Each structure stands twice: as structure tokens, then as C-alpha cells.
XYZ file of C-alpha atoms in Angstrom:
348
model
C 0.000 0.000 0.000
C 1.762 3.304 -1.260
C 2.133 6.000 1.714
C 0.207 8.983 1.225
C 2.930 11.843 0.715
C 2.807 14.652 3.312
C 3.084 18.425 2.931
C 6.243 19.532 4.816
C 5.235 22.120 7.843
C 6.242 25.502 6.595
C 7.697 27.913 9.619
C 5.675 30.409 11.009
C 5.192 33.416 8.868
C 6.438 36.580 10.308
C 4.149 39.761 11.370
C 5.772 42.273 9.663
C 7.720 43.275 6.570
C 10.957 44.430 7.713
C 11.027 41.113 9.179
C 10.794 39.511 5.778
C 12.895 41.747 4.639
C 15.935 41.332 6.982
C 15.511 37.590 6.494
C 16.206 37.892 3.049
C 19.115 40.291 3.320
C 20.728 37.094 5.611
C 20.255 34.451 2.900
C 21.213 36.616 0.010
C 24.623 37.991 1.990
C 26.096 34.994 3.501
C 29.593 37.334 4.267
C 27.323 39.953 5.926
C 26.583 37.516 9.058
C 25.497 38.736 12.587
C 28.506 36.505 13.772
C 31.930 36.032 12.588
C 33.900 32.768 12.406
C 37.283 33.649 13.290
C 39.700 30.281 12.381
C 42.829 29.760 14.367
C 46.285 29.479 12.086
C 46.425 25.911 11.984
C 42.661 25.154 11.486
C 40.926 25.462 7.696
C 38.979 28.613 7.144
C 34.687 28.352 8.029
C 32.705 27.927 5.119
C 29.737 30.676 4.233
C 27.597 28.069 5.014
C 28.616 27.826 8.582
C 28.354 31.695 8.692
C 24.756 31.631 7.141
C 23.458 29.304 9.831
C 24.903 30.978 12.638
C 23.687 34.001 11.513
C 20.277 32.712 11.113
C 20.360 31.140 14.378
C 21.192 34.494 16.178
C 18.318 36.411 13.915
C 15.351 33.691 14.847
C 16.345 33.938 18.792
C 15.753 37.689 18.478
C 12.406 37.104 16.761
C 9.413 37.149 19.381
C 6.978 34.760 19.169
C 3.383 35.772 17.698
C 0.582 35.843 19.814
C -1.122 33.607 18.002
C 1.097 31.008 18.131
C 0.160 27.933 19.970
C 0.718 27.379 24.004
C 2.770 24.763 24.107
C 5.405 26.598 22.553
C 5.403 29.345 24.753
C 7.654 29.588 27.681
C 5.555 29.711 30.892
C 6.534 31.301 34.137
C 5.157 30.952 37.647
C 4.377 33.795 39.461
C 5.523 32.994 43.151
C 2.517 32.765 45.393
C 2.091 32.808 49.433
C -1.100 31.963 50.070
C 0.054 28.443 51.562
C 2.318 30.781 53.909
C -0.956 33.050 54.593
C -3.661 30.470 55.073
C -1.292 28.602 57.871
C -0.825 32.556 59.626
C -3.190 32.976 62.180
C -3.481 36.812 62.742
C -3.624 37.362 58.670
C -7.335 35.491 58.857
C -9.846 38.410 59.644
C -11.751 37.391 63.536
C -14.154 35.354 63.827
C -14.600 31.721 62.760
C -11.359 32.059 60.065
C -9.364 33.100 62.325
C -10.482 30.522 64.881
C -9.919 27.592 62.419
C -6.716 28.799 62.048
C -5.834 28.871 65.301
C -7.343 25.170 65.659
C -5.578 24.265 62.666
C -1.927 25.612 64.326
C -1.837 22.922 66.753
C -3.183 18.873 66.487
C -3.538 19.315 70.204
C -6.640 22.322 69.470
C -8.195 20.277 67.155
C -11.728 19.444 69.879
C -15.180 19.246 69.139
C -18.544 18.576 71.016
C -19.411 14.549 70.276
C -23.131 15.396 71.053
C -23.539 12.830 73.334
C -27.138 13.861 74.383
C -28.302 13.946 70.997
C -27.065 10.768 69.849
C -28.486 8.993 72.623
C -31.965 11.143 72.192
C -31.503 9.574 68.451
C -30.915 5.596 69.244
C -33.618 5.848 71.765
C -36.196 7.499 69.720
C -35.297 4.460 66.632
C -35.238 1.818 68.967
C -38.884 2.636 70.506
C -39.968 2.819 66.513
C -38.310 -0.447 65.855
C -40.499 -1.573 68.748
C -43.683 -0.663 67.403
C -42.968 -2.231 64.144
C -42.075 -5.561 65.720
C -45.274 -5.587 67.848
C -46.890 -5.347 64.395
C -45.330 -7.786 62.786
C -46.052 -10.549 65.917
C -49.682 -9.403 65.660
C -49.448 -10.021 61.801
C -48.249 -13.701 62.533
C -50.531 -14.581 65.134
C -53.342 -13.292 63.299
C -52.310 -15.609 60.451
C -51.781 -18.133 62.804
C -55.363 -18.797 62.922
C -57.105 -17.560 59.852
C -54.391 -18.385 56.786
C -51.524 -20.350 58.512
C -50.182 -21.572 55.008
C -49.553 -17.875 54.714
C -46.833 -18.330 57.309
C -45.128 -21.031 55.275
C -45.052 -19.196 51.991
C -43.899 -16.341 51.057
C -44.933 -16.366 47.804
C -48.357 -16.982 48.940
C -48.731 -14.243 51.089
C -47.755 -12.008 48.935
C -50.445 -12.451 46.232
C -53.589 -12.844 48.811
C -55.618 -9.845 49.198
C -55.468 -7.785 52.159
C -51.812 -8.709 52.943
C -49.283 -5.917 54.167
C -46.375 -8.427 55.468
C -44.085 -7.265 52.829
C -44.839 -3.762 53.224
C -43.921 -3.877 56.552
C -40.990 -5.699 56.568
C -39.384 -3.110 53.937
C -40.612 -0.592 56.716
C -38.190 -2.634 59.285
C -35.505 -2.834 57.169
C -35.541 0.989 56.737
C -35.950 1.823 60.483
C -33.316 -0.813 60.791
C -30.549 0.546 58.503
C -30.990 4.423 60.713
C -30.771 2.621 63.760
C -27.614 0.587 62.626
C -26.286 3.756 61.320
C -27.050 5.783 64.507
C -25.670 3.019 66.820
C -21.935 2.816 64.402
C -21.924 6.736 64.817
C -21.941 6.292 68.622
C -19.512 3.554 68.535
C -17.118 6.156 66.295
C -17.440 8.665 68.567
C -17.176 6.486 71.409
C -13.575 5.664 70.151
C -12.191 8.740 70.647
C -10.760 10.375 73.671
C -11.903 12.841 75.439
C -10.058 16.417 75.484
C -7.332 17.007 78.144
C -7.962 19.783 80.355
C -4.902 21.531 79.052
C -5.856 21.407 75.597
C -9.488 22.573 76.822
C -8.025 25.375 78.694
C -5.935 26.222 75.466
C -8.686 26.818 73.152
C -11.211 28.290 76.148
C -8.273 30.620 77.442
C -8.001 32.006 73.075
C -11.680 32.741 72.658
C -12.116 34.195 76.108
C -8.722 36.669 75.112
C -9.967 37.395 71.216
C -13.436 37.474 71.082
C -13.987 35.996 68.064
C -17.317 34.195 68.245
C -21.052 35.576 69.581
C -22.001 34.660 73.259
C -24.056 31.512 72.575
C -22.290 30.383 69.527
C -18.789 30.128 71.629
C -20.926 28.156 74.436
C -19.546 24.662 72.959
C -16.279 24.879 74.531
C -18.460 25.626 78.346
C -19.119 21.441 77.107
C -16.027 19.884 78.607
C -17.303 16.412 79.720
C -18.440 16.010 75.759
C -15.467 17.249 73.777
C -13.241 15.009 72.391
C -9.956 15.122 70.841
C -9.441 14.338 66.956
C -5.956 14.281 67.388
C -4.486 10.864 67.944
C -2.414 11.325 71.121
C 1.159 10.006 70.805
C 3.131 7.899 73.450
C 3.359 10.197 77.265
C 2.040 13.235 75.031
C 1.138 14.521 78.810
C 4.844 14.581 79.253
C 5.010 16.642 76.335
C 2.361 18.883 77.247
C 4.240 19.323 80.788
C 7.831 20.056 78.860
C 5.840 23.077 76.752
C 4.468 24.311 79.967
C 7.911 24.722 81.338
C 9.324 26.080 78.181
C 6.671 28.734 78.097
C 7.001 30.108 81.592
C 11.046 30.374 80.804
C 11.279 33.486 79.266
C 14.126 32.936 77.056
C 15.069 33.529 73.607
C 17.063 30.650 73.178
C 14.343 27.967 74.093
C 12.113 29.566 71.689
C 14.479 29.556 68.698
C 15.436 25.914 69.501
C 11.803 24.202 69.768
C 9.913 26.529 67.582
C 9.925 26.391 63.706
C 10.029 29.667 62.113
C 6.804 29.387 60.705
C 5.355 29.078 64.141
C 6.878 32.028 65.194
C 5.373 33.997 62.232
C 1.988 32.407 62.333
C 0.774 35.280 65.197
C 1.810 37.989 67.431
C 0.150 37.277 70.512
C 2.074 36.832 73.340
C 0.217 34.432 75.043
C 0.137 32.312 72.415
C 2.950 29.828 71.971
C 3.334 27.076 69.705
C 5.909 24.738 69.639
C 7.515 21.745 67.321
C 5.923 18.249 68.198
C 9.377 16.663 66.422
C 11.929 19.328 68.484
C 9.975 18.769 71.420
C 9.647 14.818 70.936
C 13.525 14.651 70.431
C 13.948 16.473 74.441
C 11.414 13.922 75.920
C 13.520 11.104 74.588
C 16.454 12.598 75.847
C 14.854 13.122 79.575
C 13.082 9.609 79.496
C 16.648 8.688 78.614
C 18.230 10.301 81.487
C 15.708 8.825 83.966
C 16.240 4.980 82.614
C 19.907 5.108 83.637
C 19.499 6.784 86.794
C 16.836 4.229 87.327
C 19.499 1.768 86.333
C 22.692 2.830 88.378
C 21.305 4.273 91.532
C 20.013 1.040 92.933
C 23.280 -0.495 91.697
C 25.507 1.901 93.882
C 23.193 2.089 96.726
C 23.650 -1.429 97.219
C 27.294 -1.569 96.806
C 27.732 0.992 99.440
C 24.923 -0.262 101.901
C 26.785 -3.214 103.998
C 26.007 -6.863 103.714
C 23.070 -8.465 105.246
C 21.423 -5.018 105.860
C 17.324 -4.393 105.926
C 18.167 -1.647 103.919
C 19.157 -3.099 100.862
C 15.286 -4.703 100.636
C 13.751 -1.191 100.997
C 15.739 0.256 97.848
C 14.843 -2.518 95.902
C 11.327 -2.309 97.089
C 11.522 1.850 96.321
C 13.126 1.391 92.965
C 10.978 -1.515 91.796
C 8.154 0.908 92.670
C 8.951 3.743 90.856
C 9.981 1.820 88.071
C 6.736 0.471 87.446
C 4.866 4.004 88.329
C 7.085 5.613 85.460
C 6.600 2.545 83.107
C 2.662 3.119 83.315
C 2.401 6.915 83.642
C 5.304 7.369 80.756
C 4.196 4.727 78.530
C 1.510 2.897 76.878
C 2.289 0.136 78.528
C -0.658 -2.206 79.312
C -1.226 -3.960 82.540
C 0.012 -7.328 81.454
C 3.125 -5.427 80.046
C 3.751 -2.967 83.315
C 3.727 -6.890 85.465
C 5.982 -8.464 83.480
C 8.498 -5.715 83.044
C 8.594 -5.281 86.814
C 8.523 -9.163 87.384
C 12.222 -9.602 84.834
């Protein structure tokens, strides 16, 4: 099969004549070149047509492209943009609920909410009592049939087609009221899951809106709901320890501590002084460090205490008692340690 010959592309025609017309002065002078080959003494002269393309090469780079050319052969530049850098600021957010979910949003430990305990369990009750009432109806239904058409119980065929029959009608209304109910009681059990918000991180969020103002009276009420917020944040392993490490770092009015466990985008992200956020990772690596510190002393007090407490002395017992003690307390209070794994760390 022959190949269908193709029209070669043609370049781009220029805009305006003096375009043209300097194009044609560069083909029809080949010595009159934009750019001169200069050959060293022991290398052979350039050729004109080495001159010709150079010269064209220099001419078409000076050439703008038309506007109507096509986009992908235009070069594109990006325009640097901040508003990544502005949406995680929280004082460039104008007050009121922006501003507050940027607040929430500077911290994992701010991030509470109301689980609407109340209302959930207002919700499962009021399914569960319709529920009820359908099952009443349906035992009616059956003893009913019981007596009058009991082949209607063994058939459901049957009881569809007789006259008068509202089984199936009913049971679709069950299965309905059953899937809300279902869904109601899996939203519980979500909710259920998570923890509920320390007082610290309560008092955090409380202590802002109290200070800004942001919201109305009864529309900042929610966080007056301690016993139903709950954290959305995942707490990690002794993040109370954490929490107590900040607290100390914020009442040390130093420079230093700031510039070491803050990240400079916290430090940008407001002005308020009694704000102060701090890096979960810088932070996380000075826990380490102290839980650290306390495992060896654990380890090598007890060991020189006995060496320097004589032989056959009631004493040793009480500073193994002591440290076995406090070994366990800061095993469970430090850790996630279950019970099972707080006896048998104690026990080896």
C-alpha cells in the first residue's frame, strides 16, 4: 500500500515586513553575518555556510513569538505565590470563625469538638422505641395468620399475592428503620472511640476565645461542654509529658528555648504573646532525651546504693522495694504500657 505523501510544515510566517525583509538580506549575503567565524592558524577557514546558519540562528532567537502562536510553545513562568504561607498565619485570617480555624488548625492538640452525646443517645432511643412498634406489628401479623391463613406463614410467595396482605410492606418498613438505627448506633460507637479532650488542651482553646473574642455569646458556648469534647488528634506515646515540657518552656522566658523548639513558621503564624506554639518533632527529640536520662538513673542508683549499703542489711530490701516501685509508676504513667506489660516488666 503506497504512503500517502505529506506536505512539509512551513515555519511560522512573520508579522511584519521588515522582518521579511531582513531575512532575506541574511540568505542573500552569507559574508554579511550577525557573527563572525574567526579560524585559528592551523585550522581550515569556516565555510559561508557555517556563517549563514549561525547568523540565522542568532536572527530567529531575536524574533518574538506571535501571539497567536500555539501554548505549548510558549515559555511559561510561575508567578511565586504565598497563600500556603498566609492560610497557615493565624493573625492574617480576619476574627471570627477564620481566624479561629486557624488557630485550631496551628496545633493537632486544638483540634476538639462537642461529640453530642445527648443527641445521639436522644436519636438511638427514639429508633429503637420505633423499631419496637414495628415488631409488635409484625407478631400481631403472625398470630393473626396463625389462625385464619396459617399456610400464609409457610409461603412467602403466597402471602404475597392474597388480598389484604401488608407483610411485605412492613418488613421493607423494618428494614428501613433498621438501617438508621444501625447507622445511629456505628456513629456512637465512632465517637465512642475517641478520647476525650485534656484539660490543658481545653483550657488552650477556652483561654483564646475568652482573650480574642472571636465568636457571639451563645455560639462560643460549645467549649463551656467539657465532659463532651473530644480530641481528633491521635495522642502520641506520654504526650502529657510533652504537654508538661511546653508548659515549662513557656514560663522560661528565654530567647534561646524559643528559637530551639519553635519552627520559624510558628513564630510567624501570630503575634500574641500568650500564644505559643511549639515543634511536636523538636519537642519529641527532648522527651527522649529526659526519658533517657531517667532509665539510667533508674538503672545505676540502685546499683551503687547497694554496693555501698553493707552486707546483710534491711536496707538493701527497701531500695529494691523503692526502685521496683517507681519503676513500674514511670513505666505506666510514661508509657503505653498495658497492665500485662507494666507486670511483666517489673517481674524480669
Amino acid at each position: 500500500m503506497d504512503s500517502i505523501p505529506q506536505t512539509p510544515r512551513t515555519p511560522p510566517s512573520l508579522d511584519t515586513d521588515l522582518e521579511k525583509q531582513e531575512l532575506d538580506d541574511v540568505f542573500a549575503s552569507p559574508s554579511q553575518g550577525g557573527t563572525t567565524v574567526v579560524a585559528d592558524d592551523d585550522q581550515a577557514p569556516a565555510s559561508p555556510k557555517m556563517g549563514i546558519k549561525r547568523s540565522i540562528t542568532d536572527y530567529l532567537r531575536k524574533v518574538s513569538l506571535p501571539e497567536k502562536f500555539p501554548e505549548p510553545w510558549r515559555r511559561r513562568t510561575i508567578e511565586p505565590c504565598d497563600e500556603a504561607e498566609r492560610i497557615q498565619r493565624i493573625d492574617s485570617h480576619p476574627e471570627g470563625y477564620p481566624q479561629l480555624a486557624a488557630f485550631i488548625n496551628s496545633d493537632d492538640n486544638f483540634a476538639i469538638c462537642r461529640r453530642f452525646g445527648f443527641l445521639h443517645q436522644r436519636v438511638l432511643l427514639y429508633r429503637q422505641d420505633e423499631l419496637r412498634d414495628l415488631e409488635d406489628q409484625l407478631v400481631r401479623l403472625d398470630d393473626e395468620d396463625k389462625e385464619d391463613m396459617p399456610k400464609a406463614l409457610k409461603s412467602r410467595k403466597l402471602d404475597d399475592i392474597r388480598e389484604g396482605s401488608y407483610r411485605r410492606g412492613l418488613i421493607q418498613q423494618i428494614d428501613d428503620k433498621l438501617k438508621e438505627y444501625v447507622d445511629v448506633v456505628e456513629r456512637i460507637k465512632s465517637l465512642s472511640s475517641y478520647k476525650k479532650a485534656s484539660s490543658r488542651d481545653h483550657s488552650s482553646v477556652s483561654n483564646w476565645l475568652t482573650n480574642n473574642a472571636t465568636l457571639s455569646g451563645e455560639e462560643s458556648e460549645f467549649i463551656h461542654h467539657k465532659s463532651d469534647l473530644i480530641a481528633l488528634a491521635d495522642l502520641e506515646e506520654g504526650s502529657w509529658f510533652d504537654g508538661f515540657v511546653e508548659d515549662c518552656l513557656s514560663k522560661v522566658p528565654c530567647r534561646a528555648t524559643r528559637l530551639l523548639f519553635t519552627s520559624p513558621d510558628q513564630r510567624n503564624s501570630t503575634k500574641d504573646a500568650y500564644v505559643h506554639l511549639y515543634s511536636k518533632s523538636r519537642i519529641g527529640i527532648l522527651v527522649r532525651l529526659v526519658v533517657c536520662l531517667v532509665a539510667v538513673i533508674l538503672l545505676m542508683v540502685p546499683v551503687v546504693l547497694l554496693l555501698l549499703v553493707p552486707a546483710l542489711s534491711s536496707i538493701k530490701i527497701v531500695v529494691i522495694v523503692l526502685f521496683t516501685l517507681f519503676f513500674s509508676f514511670v513505666l505506666s504513667v510514661c508509657t503505653r504500657a498495658k497492665r500485662h506489660d507494666v507486670f511483666g516488666a517489673t517481674a524480669a
